[in-house]
mmCIF file with all atom_site columns, C-alpha atoms in Angstrom:
data_model
loop_
_atom_site.group_PDB
_atom_site.id
_atom_site.type_symbol
_atom_site.label_atom_id
_atom_site.label_alt_id
_atom_site.label_comp_id
_atom_site.label_asym_id
_atom_site.label_entity_id
_atom_site.label_seq_id
_atom_site.pdbx_PDB_ins_code
_atom_site.Cartn_x
_atom_site.Cartn_y
_atom_site.Cartn_z
_atom_site.occupancy
_atom_site.B_iso_or_equiv
_atom_site.pdbx_formal_charge
_atom_site.auth_seq_id
_atom_site.auth_comp_id
_atom_site.auth_asym_id
_atom_site.auth_atom_id
_atom_site.pdbx_PDB_model_num
ATOM 1   C CA . MET G 1 1   ? -53.061 -67.869 220.432 1.00 0.00 ? 1   MET G CA 1
ATOM 2   C CA . SER G 1 2   ? -55.064 -71.015 220.888 1.00 0.00 ? 2   SER G CA 1
ATOM 3   C CA . ALA G 1 3   ? -56.111 -72.828 217.667 1.00 0.00 ? 3   ALA G CA 1
ATOM 4   C CA . GLU G 1 4   ? -58.656 -74.812 219.573 1.00 0.00 ? 4   GLU G CA 1
ATOM 5   C CA . ALA G 1 5   ? -61.917 -74.032 221.303 1.00 0.00 ? 5   ALA G CA 1
ATOM 6   C CA . ASN G 1 6   ? -62.057 -74.081 225.085 1.00 0.00 ? 6   ASN G CA 1
ATOM 7   C CA . ALA G 1 7   ? -63.405 -77.271 226.644 1.00 0.00 ? 7   ALA G CA 1
ATOM 8   C CA . GLY G 1 8   ? -67.115 -77.695 226.099 1.00 0.00 ? 8   GLY G CA 1
ATOM 9   C CA . LYS G 1 9   ? -67.192 -74.856 223.591 1.00 0.00 ? 9   LYS G CA 1
ATOM 10  C CA . ALA G 1 10  ? -67.393 -74.817 219.799 1.00 0.00 ? 10  ALA G CA 1
ATOM 11  C CA . LEU G 1 11  ? -64.884 -72.992 217.658 1.00 0.00 ? 11  LEU G CA 1
ATOM 12  C CA . THR G 1 12  ? -67.532 -71.769 215.247 1.00 0.00 ? 12  THR G CA 1
ATOM 13  C CA . ARG G 1 13  ? -71.051 -70.416 215.518 1.00 0.00 ? 13  ARG G CA 1
ATOM 14  C CA . THR G 1 14  ? -73.546 -69.553 212.797 1.00 0.00 ? 14  THR G CA 1
ATOM 15  C CA . VAL G 1 15  ? -75.737 -66.454 213.218 1.00 0.00 ? 15  VAL G CA 1
ATOM 16  C CA . ASP G 1 16  ? -78.276 -65.347 210.568 1.00 0.00 ? 16  ASP G CA 1
ATOM 17  C CA . GLY G 1 17  ? -76.753 -67.716 208.049 1.00 0.00 ? 17  GLY G CA 1
ATOM 18  C CA . THR G 1 18  ? -73.157 -66.540 208.520 1.00 0.00 ? 18  THR G CA 1
ATOM 19  C CA . SER G 1 19  ? -70.505 -68.714 210.139 1.00 0.00 ? 19  SER G CA 1
ATOM 20  C CA . TYR G 1 20  ? -68.014 -67.143 212.512 1.00 0.00 ? 20  TYR G CA 1
ATOM 21  C CA . ALA G 1 21  ? -64.872 -68.491 214.103 1.00 0.00 ? 21  ALA G CA 1
ATOM 22  C CA . ARG G 1 22  ? -64.407 -67.620 217.751 1.00 0.00 ? 22  ARG G CA 1
ATOM 23  C CA . ILE G 1 23  ? -60.697 -67.944 218.478 1.00 0.00 ? 23  ILE G CA 1
ATOM 24  C CA . PRO G 1 24  ? -59.681 -67.745 222.160 1.00 0.00 ? 24  PRO G CA 1
ATOM 25  C CA . ILE G 1 25  ? -56.323 -66.139 223.023 1.00 0.00 ? 25  ILE G CA 1
ATOM 26  C CA . ARG G 1 26  ? -54.604 -67.748 226.012 1.00 0.00 ? 26  ARG G CA 1
ATOM 27  C CA . THR G 1 27  ? -52.628 -65.366 228.208 1.00 0.00 ? 27  THR G CA 1
ATOM 28  C CA . ARG G 1 28  ? -50.990 -65.102 231.606 1.00 0.00 ? 28  ARG G CA 1
ATOM 29  C CA . VAL G 1 29  ? -53.099 -63.879 234.476 1.00 0.00 ? 29  VAL G CA 1
ATOM 30  C CA . VAL G 1 30  ? -53.591 -60.115 234.416 1.00 0.00 ? 30  VAL G CA 1
ATOM 31  C CA . MET G 1 31  ? -52.454 -58.415 237.650 1.00 0.00 ? 31  MET G CA 1
ATOM 32  C CA . PRO G 1 32  ? -53.218 -55.034 239.168 1.00 0.00 ? 32  PRO G CA 1
ATOM 33  C CA . GLY G 1 33  ? -50.607 -52.618 237.916 1.00 0.00 ? 33  GLY G CA 1
ATOM 34  C CA . ASP G 1 34  ? -50.418 -54.257 234.441 1.00 0.00 ? 34  ASP G CA 1
ATOM 35  C CA . ASP G 1 35  ? -50.694 -51.900 231.457 1.00 0.00 ? 35  ASP G CA 1
ATOM 36  C CA . LEU G 1 36  ? -53.646 -52.914 229.266 1.00 0.00 ? 36  LEU G CA 1
ATOM 37  C CA . ASP G 1 37  ? -52.115 -51.457 226.071 1.00 0.00 ? 37  ASP G CA 1
ATOM 38  C CA . ALA G 1 38  ? -48.896 -53.428 226.563 1.00 0.00 ? 38  ALA G CA 1
ATOM 39  C CA . PHE G 1 39  ? -50.886 -56.611 227.373 1.00 0.00 ? 39  PHE G CA 1
ATOM 40  C CA . ILE G 1 40  ? -52.929 -56.270 224.211 1.00 0.00 ? 40  ILE G CA 1
ATOM 41  C CA . LEU G 1 41  ? -49.857 -55.693 222.064 1.00 0.00 ? 41  LEU G CA 1
ATOM 42  C CA . GLU G 1 42  ? -48.137 -58.650 223.639 1.00 0.00 ? 42  GLU G CA 1
ATOM 43  C CA . TYR G 1 43  ? -50.992 -61.154 223.044 1.00 0.00 ? 43  TYR G CA 1
ATOM 44  C CA . ALA G 1 44  ? -53.204 -59.832 220.304 1.00 0.00 ? 44  ALA G CA 1
ATOM 45  C CA . LYS G 1 45  ? -50.987 -57.757 217.898 1.00 0.00 ? 45  LYS G CA 1
ATOM 46  C CA . GLU G 1 46  ? -49.749 -60.748 215.992 1.00 0.00 ? 46  GLU G CA 1
ATOM 47  C CA . ALA G 1 47  ? -53.010 -62.686 216.201 1.00 0.00 ? 47  ALA G CA 1
ATOM 48  C CA . VAL G 1 48  ? -55.457 -60.275 214.618 1.00 0.00 ? 48  VAL G CA 1
ATOM 49  C CA . GLN G 1 49  ? -56.118 -59.668 210.915 1.00 0.00 ? 49  GLN G CA 1
ATOM 50  C CA . PRO G 1 50  ? -57.905 -56.902 209.030 1.00 0.00 ? 50  PRO G CA 1
ATOM 51  C CA . GLY G 1 51  ? -61.698 -57.496 209.281 1.00 0.00 ? 51  GLY G CA 1
ATOM 52  C CA . ASP G 1 52  ? -61.426 -59.240 212.652 1.00 0.00 ? 52  ASP G CA 1
ATOM 53  C CA . LEU G 1 53  ? -63.252 -58.292 215.766 1.00 0.00 ? 53  LEU G CA 1
ATOM 54  C CA . LEU G 1 54  ? -61.209 -58.473 218.998 1.00 0.00 ? 54  LEU G CA 1
ATOM 55  C CA . PHE G 1 55  ? -63.267 -58.987 222.163 1.00 0.00 ? 55  PHE G CA 1
ATOM 56  C CA . VAL G 1 56  ? -61.808 -58.253 225.500 1.00 0.00 ? 56  VAL G CA 1
ATOM 57  C CA . THR G 1 57  ? -63.357 -59.339 228.810 1.00 0.00 ? 57  THR G CA 1
ATOM 58  C CA . GLU G 1 58  ? -64.453 -56.512 231.042 1.00 0.00 ? 58  GLU G CA 1
ATOM 59  C CA . LYS G 1 59  ? -62.604 -58.051 233.921 1.00 0.00 ? 59  LYS G CA 1
ATOM 60  C CA . ILE G 1 60  ? -59.060 -57.492 232.583 1.00 0.00 ? 60  ILE G CA 1
ATOM 61  C CA . VAL G 1 61  ? -59.886 -53.949 231.620 1.00 0.00 ? 61  VAL G CA 1
ATOM 62  C CA . ALA G 1 62  ? -61.187 -53.235 235.116 1.00 0.00 ? 62  ALA G CA 1
ATOM 63  C CA . ILE G 1 63  ? -58.171 -54.878 236.820 1.00 0.00 ? 63  ILE G CA 1
ATOM 64  C CA . THR G 1 64  ? -55.728 -52.743 234.838 1.00 0.00 ? 64  THR G CA 1
ATOM 65  C CA . GLN G 1 65  ? -57.772 -49.669 235.909 1.00 0.00 ? 65  GLN G CA 1
ATOM 66  C CA . GLY G 1 66  ? -57.235 -50.506 239.538 1.00 0.00 ? 66  GLY G CA 1
ATOM 67  C CA . ARG G 1 67  ? -60.858 -51.655 240.098 1.00 0.00 ? 67  ARG G CA 1
ATOM 68  C CA . SER G 1 68  ? -60.041 -54.948 241.865 1.00 0.00 ? 68  SER G CA 1
ATOM 69  C CA . PHE G 1 69  ? -60.477 -55.118 245.598 1.00 0.00 ? 69  PHE G CA 1
ATOM 70  C CA . LYS G 1 70  ? -59.463 -57.842 248.007 1.00 0.00 ? 70  LYS G CA 1
ATOM 71  C CA . LEU G 1 71  ? -62.342 -59.254 249.994 1.00 0.00 ? 71  LEU G CA 1
ATOM 72  C CA . ASP G 1 72  ? -60.641 -58.537 253.293 1.00 0.00 ? 72  ASP G CA 1
ATOM 73  C CA . SER G 1 73  ? -60.411 -54.839 252.392 1.00 0.00 ? 73  SER G CA 1
ATOM 74  C CA . ILE G 1 74  ? -64.234 -54.480 252.031 1.00 0.00 ? 74  ILE G CA 1
ATOM 75  C CA . THR G 1 75  ? -66.372 -53.998 255.102 1.00 0.00 ? 75  THR G CA 1
ATOM 76  C CA . PRO G 1 76  ? -70.050 -54.566 254.210 1.00 0.00 ? 76  PRO G CA 1
ATOM 77  C CA . ARG G 1 77  ? -72.610 -52.338 255.953 1.00 0.00 ? 77  ARG G CA 1
ATOM 78  C CA . LYS G 1 78  ? -75.675 -53.921 257.528 1.00 0.00 ? 78  LYS G CA 1
ATOM 79  C CA . LEU G 1 79  ? -77.742 -53.033 254.504 1.00 0.00 ? 79  LEU G CA 1
ATOM 80  C CA . ALA G 1 80  ? -75.439 -54.958 252.233 1.00 0.00 ? 80  ALA G CA 1
ATOM 81  C CA . LEU G 1 81  ? -75.639 -57.968 254.533 1.00 0.00 ? 81  LEU G CA 1
ATOM 82  C CA . PHE G 1 82  ? -79.427 -57.806 254.374 1.00 0.00 ? 82  PHE G CA 1
ATOM 83  C CA . LEU G 1 83  ? -79.885 -57.291 250.633 1.00 0.00 ? 83  LEU G CA 1
ATOM 84  C CA . SER G 1 84  ? -77.356 -59.916 249.568 1.00 0.00 ? 84  SER G CA 1
ATOM 85  C CA . LYS G 1 85  ? -79.500 -62.624 251.222 1.00 0.00 ? 85  LYS G CA 1
ATOM 86  C CA . TYR G 1 86  ? -82.196 -62.101 248.646 1.00 0.00 ? 86  TYR G CA 1
ATOM 87  C CA . VAL G 1 87  ? -79.996 -62.341 245.495 1.00 0.00 ? 87  VAL G CA 1
ATOM 88  C CA . THR G 1 88  ? -80.142 -65.637 243.612 1.00 0.00 ? 88  THR G CA 1
ATOM 89  C CA . ARG G 1 89  ? -76.697 -67.214 243.296 1.00 0.00 ? 89  ARG G CA 1
ATOM 90  C CA . THR G 1 90  ? -75.714 -69.350 240.288 1.00 0.00 ? 90  THR G CA 1
ATOM 91  C CA . PRO G 1 91  ? -72.679 -71.427 239.459 1.00 0.00 ? 91  PRO G CA 1
ATOM 92  C CA . TYR G 1 92  ? -71.863 -69.000 236.638 1.00 0.00 ? 92  TYR G CA 1
ATOM 93  C CA . GLY G 1 93  ? -71.476 -65.876 238.772 1.00 0.00 ? 93  GLY G CA 1
ATOM 94  C CA . ILE G 1 94  ? -72.241 -64.852 242.313 1.00 0.00 ? 94  ILE G CA 1
ATOM 95  C CA . GLY G 1 95  ? -73.337 -61.451 241.218 1.00 0.00 ? 95  GLY G CA 1
ATOM 96  C CA . LEU G 1 96  ? -74.418 -59.426 244.266 1.00 0.00 ? 96  LEU G CA 1
ATOM 97  C CA . GLY G 1 97  ? -75.241 -62.512 246.248 1.00 0.00 ? 97  GLY G CA 1
ATOM 98  C CA . MET G 1 98  ? -72.496 -61.939 248.829 1.00 0.00 ? 98  MET G CA 1
ATOM 99  C CA . PRO G 1 99  ? -72.184 -59.011 251.182 1.00 0.00 ? 99  PRO G CA 1
ATOM 100 C CA . GLU G 1 100 ? -68.911 -57.738 249.722 1.00 0.00 ? 100 GLU G CA 1
ATOM 101 C CA . THR G 1 101 ? -70.269 -57.532 246.161 1.00 0.00 ? 101 THR G CA 1
ATOM 102 C CA . MET G 1 102 ? -73.466 -55.873 247.438 1.00 0.00 ? 102 MET G CA 1
ATOM 103 C CA . GLU G 1 103 ? -71.459 -53.352 249.345 1.00 0.00 ? 103 GLU G CA 1
ATOM 104 C CA . MET G 1 104 ? -69.526 -52.417 246.241 1.00 0.00 ? 104 MET G CA 1
ATOM 105 C CA . ALA G 1 105 ? -72.807 -52.117 244.333 1.00 0.00 ? 105 ALA G CA 1
ATOM 106 C CA . LEU G 1 106 ? -74.048 -49.666 246.957 1.00 0.00 ? 106 LEU G CA 1
ATOM 107 C CA . ARG G 1 107 ? -70.881 -47.643 246.591 1.00 0.00 ? 107 ARG G CA 1
ATOM 108 C CA . GLU G 1 108 ? -70.873 -47.770 242.755 1.00 0.00 ? 108 GLU G CA 1
ATOM 109 C CA . CYS G 1 109 ? -74.531 -47.131 242.036 1.00 0.00 ? 109 CYS G CA 1
ATOM 110 C CA . GLY G 1 110 ? -75.725 -45.289 245.141 1.00 0.00 ? 110 GLY G CA 1
ATOM 111 C CA . THR G 1 111 ? -77.952 -46.539 247.891 1.00 0.00 ? 111 THR G CA 1
ATOM 112 C CA . PRO G 1 112 ? -81.210 -45.014 246.569 1.00 0.00 ? 112 PRO G CA 1
ATOM 113 C CA . ARG G 1 113 ? -80.856 -46.744 243.204 1.00 0.00 ? 113 ARG G CA 1
ATOM 114 C CA . ILE G 1 114 ? -80.043 -50.123 244.665 1.00 0.00 ? 114 ILE G CA 1
ATOM 115 C CA . LEU G 1 115 ? -82.886 -49.881 247.203 1.00 0.00 ? 115 LEU G CA 1
ATOM 116 C CA . PHE G 1 116 ? -85.319 -48.961 244.409 1.00 0.00 ? 116 PHE G CA 1
ATOM 117 C CA . ALA G 1 117 ? -84.130 -51.828 242.249 1.00 0.00 ? 117 ALA G CA 1
ATOM 118 C CA . ALA G 1 118 ? -84.485 -54.227 245.162 1.00 0.00 ? 118 ALA G CA 1
ATOM 119 C CA . ALA G 1 119 ? -88.011 -52.985 245.928 1.00 0.00 ? 119 ALA G CA 1
ATOM 120 C CA . VAL G 1 120 ? -89.256 -53.289 242.348 1.00 0.00 ? 120 VAL G CA 1
ATOM 121 C CA . SER G 1 121 ? -87.633 -56.672 241.965 1.00 0.00 ? 121 SER G CA 1
ATOM 122 C CA . ALA G 1 122 ? -89.336 -57.932 245.117 1.00 0.00 ? 122 ALA G CA 1
ATOM 123 C CA . VAL G 1 123 ? -92.720 -57.045 243.706 1.00 0.00 ? 123 VAL G CA 1
ATOM 124 C CA . THR G 1 124 ? -92.212 -58.244 240.103 1.00 0.00 ? 124 THR G CA 1
ATOM 125 C CA . LYS G 1 125 ? -90.650 -61.570 241.231 1.00 0.00 ? 125 LYS G CA 1
ATOM 126 C CA . ALA G 1 126 ? -93.947 -62.298 243.011 1.00 0.00 ? 126 ALA G CA 1
ATOM 127 C CA . PHE G 1 127 ? -95.579 -62.239 239.565 1.00 0.00 ? 127 PHE G CA 1
ATOM 128 C CA . GLY G 1 128 ? -92.945 -64.500 237.989 1.00 0.00 ? 128 GLY G CA 1
ATOM 129 C CA . ARG G 1 129 ? -90.961 -61.691 236.311 1.00 0.00 ? 129 ARG G CA 1
ATOM 130 C CA . LYS G 1 130 ? -87.163 -61.853 236.585 1.00 0.00 ? 130 LYS G CA 1
ATOM 131 C CA . GLY G 1 131 ? -84.307 -59.533 235.814 1.00 0.00 ? 131 GLY G CA 1
ATOM 132 C CA . ASP G 1 132 ? -85.752 -56.199 236.995 1.00 0.00 ? 132 ASP G CA 1
ATOM 133 C CA . PHE G 1 133 ? -83.105 -55.682 239.697 1.00 0.00 ? 133 PHE G CA 1
ATOM 134 C CA . TYR G 1 134 ? -80.281 -55.473 237.161 1.00 0.00 ? 134 TYR G CA 1
ATOM 135 C CA . ARG G 1 135 ? -82.341 -53.592 234.646 1.00 0.00 ? 135 ARG G CA 1
ATOM 136 C CA . ILE G 1 136 ? -82.903 -50.834 237.136 1.00 0.00 ? 136 ILE G CA 1
ATOM 137 C CA . ALA G 1 137 ? -79.543 -51.022 238.998 1.00 0.00 ? 137 ALA G CA 1
ATOM 138 C CA . GLY G 1 138 ? -77.780 -50.775 235.606 1.00 0.00 ? 138 GLY G CA 1
ATOM 139 C CA . ASP G 1 139 ? -74.622 -51.930 233.916 1.00 0.00 ? 139 ASP G CA 1
ATOM 140 C CA . LYS G 1 140 ? -72.379 -50.935 236.863 1.00 0.00 ? 140 LYS G CA 1
ATOM 141 C CA . ALA G 1 141 ? -74.213 -53.344 239.177 1.00 0.00 ? 141 ALA G CA 1
ATOM 142 C CA . ARG G 1 142 ? -74.409 -56.092 236.532 1.00 0.00 ? 142 ARG G CA 1
ATOM 143 C CA . ALA G 1 143 ? -70.695 -55.974 235.825 1.00 0.00 ? 143 ALA G CA 1
ATOM 144 C CA . ILE G 1 144 ? -69.516 -56.518 239.398 1.00 0.00 ? 144 ILE G CA 1
ATOM 145 C CA . ASP G 1 145 ? -67.714 -59.869 239.710 1.00 0.00 ? 145 ASP G CA 1
ATOM 146 C CA . GLY G 1 146 ? -67.282 -61.838 242.900 1.00 0.00 ? 146 GLY G CA 1
ATOM 147 C CA . PRO G 1 147 ? -65.316 -65.041 243.326 1.00 0.00 ? 147 PRO G CA 1
ATOM 148 C CA . THR G 1 148 ? -66.828 -68.395 242.214 1.00 0.00 ? 148 THR G CA 1
ATOM 149 C CA . LYS G 1 149 ? -65.504 -71.953 242.311 1.00 0.00 ? 149 LYS G CA 1
ATOM 150 C CA . GLY G 1 150 ? -63.684 -71.562 239.012 1.00 0.00 ? 150 GLY G CA 1
ATOM 151 C CA . THR G 1 151 ? -62.166 -68.115 239.584 1.00 0.00 ? 151 THR G CA 1
ATOM 152 C CA . ILE G 1 152 ? -58.383 -67.941 238.958 1.00 0.00 ? 152 ILE G CA 1
ATOM 153 C CA . PRO G 1 153 ? -56.263 -66.834 241.939 1.00 0.00 ? 153 PRO G CA 1
ATOM 154 C CA . PRO G 1 154 ? -55.809 -64.168 243.200 1.00 0.00 ? 154 PRO G CA 1
ATOM 155 C CA . TYR G 1 155 ? -59.304 -63.140 242.087 1.00 0.00 ? 155 TYR G CA 1
ATOM 156 C CA . ASN G 1 156 ? -60.887 -65.977 244.068 1.00 0.00 ? 156 ASN G CA 1
ATOM 157 C CA . GLN G 1 157 ? -60.414 -63.635 246.989 1.00 0.00 ? 157 GLN G CA 1
ATOM 158 C CA . ALA G 1 158 ? -61.441 -60.355 245.259 1.00 0.00 ? 158 ALA G CA 1
ATOM 159 C CA . VAL G 1 159 ? -64.278 -58.310 243.968 1.00 0.00 ? 159 VAL G CA 1
ATOM 160 C CA . VAL G 1 160 ? -63.816 -56.768 240.559 1.00 0.00 ? 160 VAL G CA 1
ATOM 161 C CA . LEU G 1 161 ? -65.919 -53.823 239.506 1.00 0.00 ? 161 LEU G CA 1
ATOM 162 C CA . GLY G 1 162 ? -67.002 -53.033 235.978 1.00 0.00 ? 162 GLY G CA 1
ATOM 163 C CA . PRO G 1 163 ? -64.550 -51.099 233.778 1.00 0.00 ? 163 PRO G CA 1
ATOM 164 C CA . GLU G 1 164 ? -64.584 -47.342 233.455 1.00 0.00 ? 164 GLU G CA 1
ATOM 165 C CA . ARG G 1 165 ? -65.208 -45.726 230.013 1.00 0.00 ? 165 ARG G CA 1
ATOM 166 C CA . PRO G 1 166 ? -65.323 -49.063 228.118 1.00 0.00 ? 166 PRO G CA 1
ATOM 167 C CA . ARG G 1 167 ? -66.251 -47.397 224.786 1.00 0.00 ? 167 ARG G CA 1
ATOM 168 C CA . GLU G 1 168 ? -63.181 -45.142 224.997 1.00 0.00 ? 168 GLU G CA 1
ATOM 169 C CA . VAL G 1 169 ? -61.039 -48.153 225.831 1.00 0.00 ? 169 VAL G CA 1
ATOM 170 C CA . ALA G 1 170 ? -62.348 -50.019 222.767 1.00 0.00 ? 170 ALA G CA 1
ATOM 171 C CA . ALA G 1 171 ? -61.592 -47.064 220.540 1.00 0.00 ? 171 ALA G CA 1
ATOM 172 C CA . ARG G 1 172 ? -58.081 -46.685 221.987 1.00 0.00 ? 172 ARG G CA 1
ATOM 173 C CA . LEU G 1 173 ? -57.275 -50.395 221.451 1.00 0.00 ? 173 LEU G CA 1
ATOM 174 C CA . LYS G 1 174 ? -58.436 -50.275 217.848 1.00 0.00 ? 174 LYS G CA 1
ATOM 175 C CA . SER G 1 175 ? -56.138 -47.338 217.192 1.00 0.00 ? 175 SER G CA 1
ATOM 176 C CA . LEU G 1 176 ? -53.313 -49.150 219.080 1.00 0.00 ? 176 LEU G CA 1
ATOM 177 C CA . LEU G 1 177 ? -53.570 -52.221 216.880 1.00 0.00 ? 177 LEU G CA 1
ATOM 178 C CA . GLY G 1 178 ? -53.302 -50.133 213.755 1.00 0.00 ? 178 GLY G CA 1
ATOM 179 C CA . ILE G 1 179 ? -55.402 -52.221 211.308 1.00 0.00 ? 179 ILE G CA 1
ATOM 180 C CA . ASP G 1 180 ? -58.947 -52.233 210.080 1.00 0.00 ? 180 ASP G CA 1
ATOM 181 C CA . LEU G 1 181 ? -60.762 -54.189 212.816 1.00 0.00 ? 181 LEU G CA 1
ATOM 182 C CA . ASP G 1 182 ? -63.331 -53.671 215.540 1.00 0.00 ? 182 ASP G CA 1
ATOM 183 C CA . VAL G 1 183 ? -62.859 -54.008 219.297 1.00 0.00 ? 183 VAL G CA 1
ATOM 184 C CA . ALA G 1 184 ? -65.449 -54.724 221.952 1.00 0.00 ? 184 ALA G CA 1
ATOM 185 C CA . VAL G 1 185 ? -65.287 -54.822 225.764 1.00 0.00 ? 185 VAL G CA 1
ATOM 186 C CA . VAL G 1 186 ? -67.661 -57.592 226.752 1.00 0.00 ? 186 VAL G CA 1
ATOM 187 C CA . ASP G 1 187 ? -69.308 -58.965 229.869 1.00 0.00 ? 187 ASP G CA 1
ATOM 188 C CA . ILE G 1 188 ? -70.126 -62.550 228.923 1.00 0.00 ? 188 ILE G CA 1
ATOM 189 C CA . ASN G 1 189 ? -70.999 -65.557 231.081 1.00 0.00 ? 189 ASN G CA 1
ATOM 190 C CA . ASP G 1 190 ? -72.824 -68.834 230.741 1.00 0.00 ? 190 ASP G CA 1
ATOM 191 C CA . LEU G 1 191 ? -76.213 -67.036 231.334 1.00 0.00 ? 191 LEU G CA 1
ATOM 192 C CA . GLY G 1 192 ? -75.724 -64.486 228.521 1.00 0.00 ? 192 GLY G CA 1
ATOM 193 C CA . GLY G 1 193 ? -73.875 -61.237 228.050 1.00 0.00 ? 193 GLY G CA 1
ATOM 194 C CA . ASN G 1 194 ? -73.599 -57.532 227.355 1.00 0.00 ? 194 ASN G CA 1
ATOM 195 C CA . ILE G 1 195 ? -71.403 -55.362 225.223 1.00 0.00 ? 195 ILE G CA 1
ATOM 196 C CA . LEU G 1 196 ? -70.103 -52.614 227.562 1.00 0.00 ? 196 LEU G CA 1
ATOM 197 C CA . GLY G 1 197 ? -68.393 -50.621 224.874 1.00 0.00 ? 197 GLY G CA 1
ATOM 198 C CA . SER G 1 198 ? -67.245 -51.144 221.301 1.00 0.00 ? 198 SER G CA 1
ATOM 199 C CA . THR G 1 199 ? -66.253 -49.514 218.015 1.00 0.00 ? 199 THR G CA 1
ATOM 200 C CA . MET G 1 200 ? -69.396 -50.892 216.381 1.00 0.00 ? 200 MET G CA 1
ATOM 201 C CA . ASP G 1 201 ? -72.929 -49.601 215.996 1.00 0.00 ? 201 ASP G CA 1
ATOM 202 C CA . LYS G 1 202 ? -75.914 -51.049 217.983 1.00 0.00 ? 202 LYS G CA 1
ATOM 203 C CA . ALA G 1 203 ? -76.677 -53.643 215.269 1.00 0.00 ? 203 ALA G CA 1
ATOM 204 C CA . GLY G 1 204 ? -73.080 -54.861 215.355 1.00 0.00 ? 204 GLY G CA 1
ATOM 205 C CA . GLU G 1 205 ? -73.143 -55.130 219.170 1.00 0.00 ? 205 GLU G CA 1
ATOM 206 C CA . LYS G 1 206 ? -76.489 -57.063 218.989 1.00 0.00 ? 206 LYS G CA 1
ATOM 207 C CA . ARG G 1 207 ? -74.948 -59.482 216.507 1.00 0.00 ? 207 ARG G CA 1
ATOM 208 C CA . LEU G 1 208 ? -71.888 -59.909 218.663 1.00 0.00 ? 208 LEU G CA 1
ATOM 209 C CA . VAL G 1 209 ? -73.993 -60.890 221.616 1.00 0.00 ? 209 VAL G CA 1
ATOM 210 C CA . ALA G 1 210 ? -75.582 -63.607 219.490 1.00 0.00 ? 210 ALA G CA 1
ATOM 211 C CA . ILE G 1 211 ? -72.112 -64.806 218.277 1.00 0.00 ? 211 ILE G CA 1
ATOM 212 C CA . LEU G 1 212 ? -70.842 -65.031 221.842 1.00 0.00 ? 212 LEU G CA 1
ATOM 213 C CA . LYS G 1 213 ? -74.076 -66.249 223.427 1.00 0.00 ? 213 LYS G CA 1
ATOM 214 C CA . ASP G 1 214 ? -72.606 -69.601 224.529 1.00 0.00 ? 214 ASP G CA 1
ATOM 215 C CA . ASN G 1 215 ? -69.623 -67.883 226.204 1.00 0.00 ? 215 ASN G CA 1
ATOM 216 C CA . PRO G 1 216 ? -66.753 -69.370 224.097 1.00 0.00 ? 216 PRO G CA 1
ATOM 217 C CA . LEU G 1 217 ? -64.100 -68.095 226.496 1.00 0.00 ? 217 LEU G CA 1
ATOM 218 C CA . GLY G 1 218 ? -65.481 -70.320 229.242 1.00 0.00 ? 218 GLY G CA 1
ATOM 219 C CA . GLN G 1 219 ? -66.235 -69.673 232.890 1.00 0.00 ? 219 GLN G CA 1
ATOM 220 C CA . GLY G 1 220 ? -63.324 -71.135 234.856 1.00 0.00 ? 220 GLY G CA 1
ATOM 221 C CA . HIS G 1 221 ? -59.572 -71.627 234.617 1.00 0.00 ? 221 HIS G CA 1
ATOM 222 C CA . GLU G 1 222 ? -59.209 -71.291 230.832 1.00 0.00 ? 222 GLU G CA 1
ATOM 223 C CA . SER G 1 223 ? -57.098 -68.111 231.133 1.00 0.00 ? 223 SER G CA 1
ATOM 224 C CA . THR G 1 224 ? -58.426 -66.804 227.819 1.00 0.00 ? 224 THR G CA 1
ATOM 225 C CA . PRO G 1 225 ? -59.510 -63.174 228.550 1.00 0.00 ? 225 PRO G CA 1
ATOM 226 C CA . LEU G 1 226 ? -59.249 -62.180 224.863 1.00 0.00 ? 226 LEU G CA 1
ATOM 227 C CA . GLY G 1 227 ? -60.763 -63.645 221.715 1.00 0.00 ? 227 GLY G CA 1
ATOM 228 C CA . ILE G 1 228 ? -61.142 -63.009 218.007 1.00 0.00 ? 228 ILE G CA 1
ATOM 229 C CA . VAL G 1 229 ? -64.301 -63.211 215.898 1.00 0.00 ? 229 VAL G CA 1
ATOM 230 C CA . ARG G 1 230 ? -63.546 -63.934 212.283 1.00 0.00 ? 230 ARG G CA 1
ATOM 231 C CA . HIS G 1 231 ? -65.661 -64.796 209.313 1.00 0.00 ? 231 HIS G CA 1
ATOM 232 C CA . SER G 1 232 ? -65.034 -68.522 208.700 1.00 0.00 ? 232 SER G CA 1
#
């Protein structure tokens, strides 16, 4: 476990008058075929304490579920080529701004839903409103990760979908660790984040988003896909 914050990030954050430590856990790179339970036991079992909250990035959950696909295995249809041209790319995540990620969104969410989201977004963007595409397309579309400049190999040549049954995963990991703590599967980047599944109520998830708002695990080669939130 790292005792230091990742570069450019703070180790603590105060939310509603309470100070929280955000402790990154450095690991090896998760590979397809890895067992998530064994990985969590290897890296988090000795690091967590009663009362902690363990947060796990959605990407490693999805990879261990077999939801990582090499770019050269994805053949985008013409519709994916067309729609991806109109997605805004950012340094923090390519989203659906490349044909391969858009193709996977069409497969995951269904063509009608993606087309409806694109149509609504085209209209509302003209009036200065942003974010409607992902609000309509939903969490499955939002959670799709494509390669960016800082992506660790081999995922710089892959598309990773969102995890399946993240709430069930969080509950299983809590039971696996065997102490009184909470677990959350999170989708966090430098633009914000979402809690995909957790052992907390909605208020707890909202608080966690605020605690992790500045993305303490970083966006590049930090190799810290796990972290602990602890009252400091």
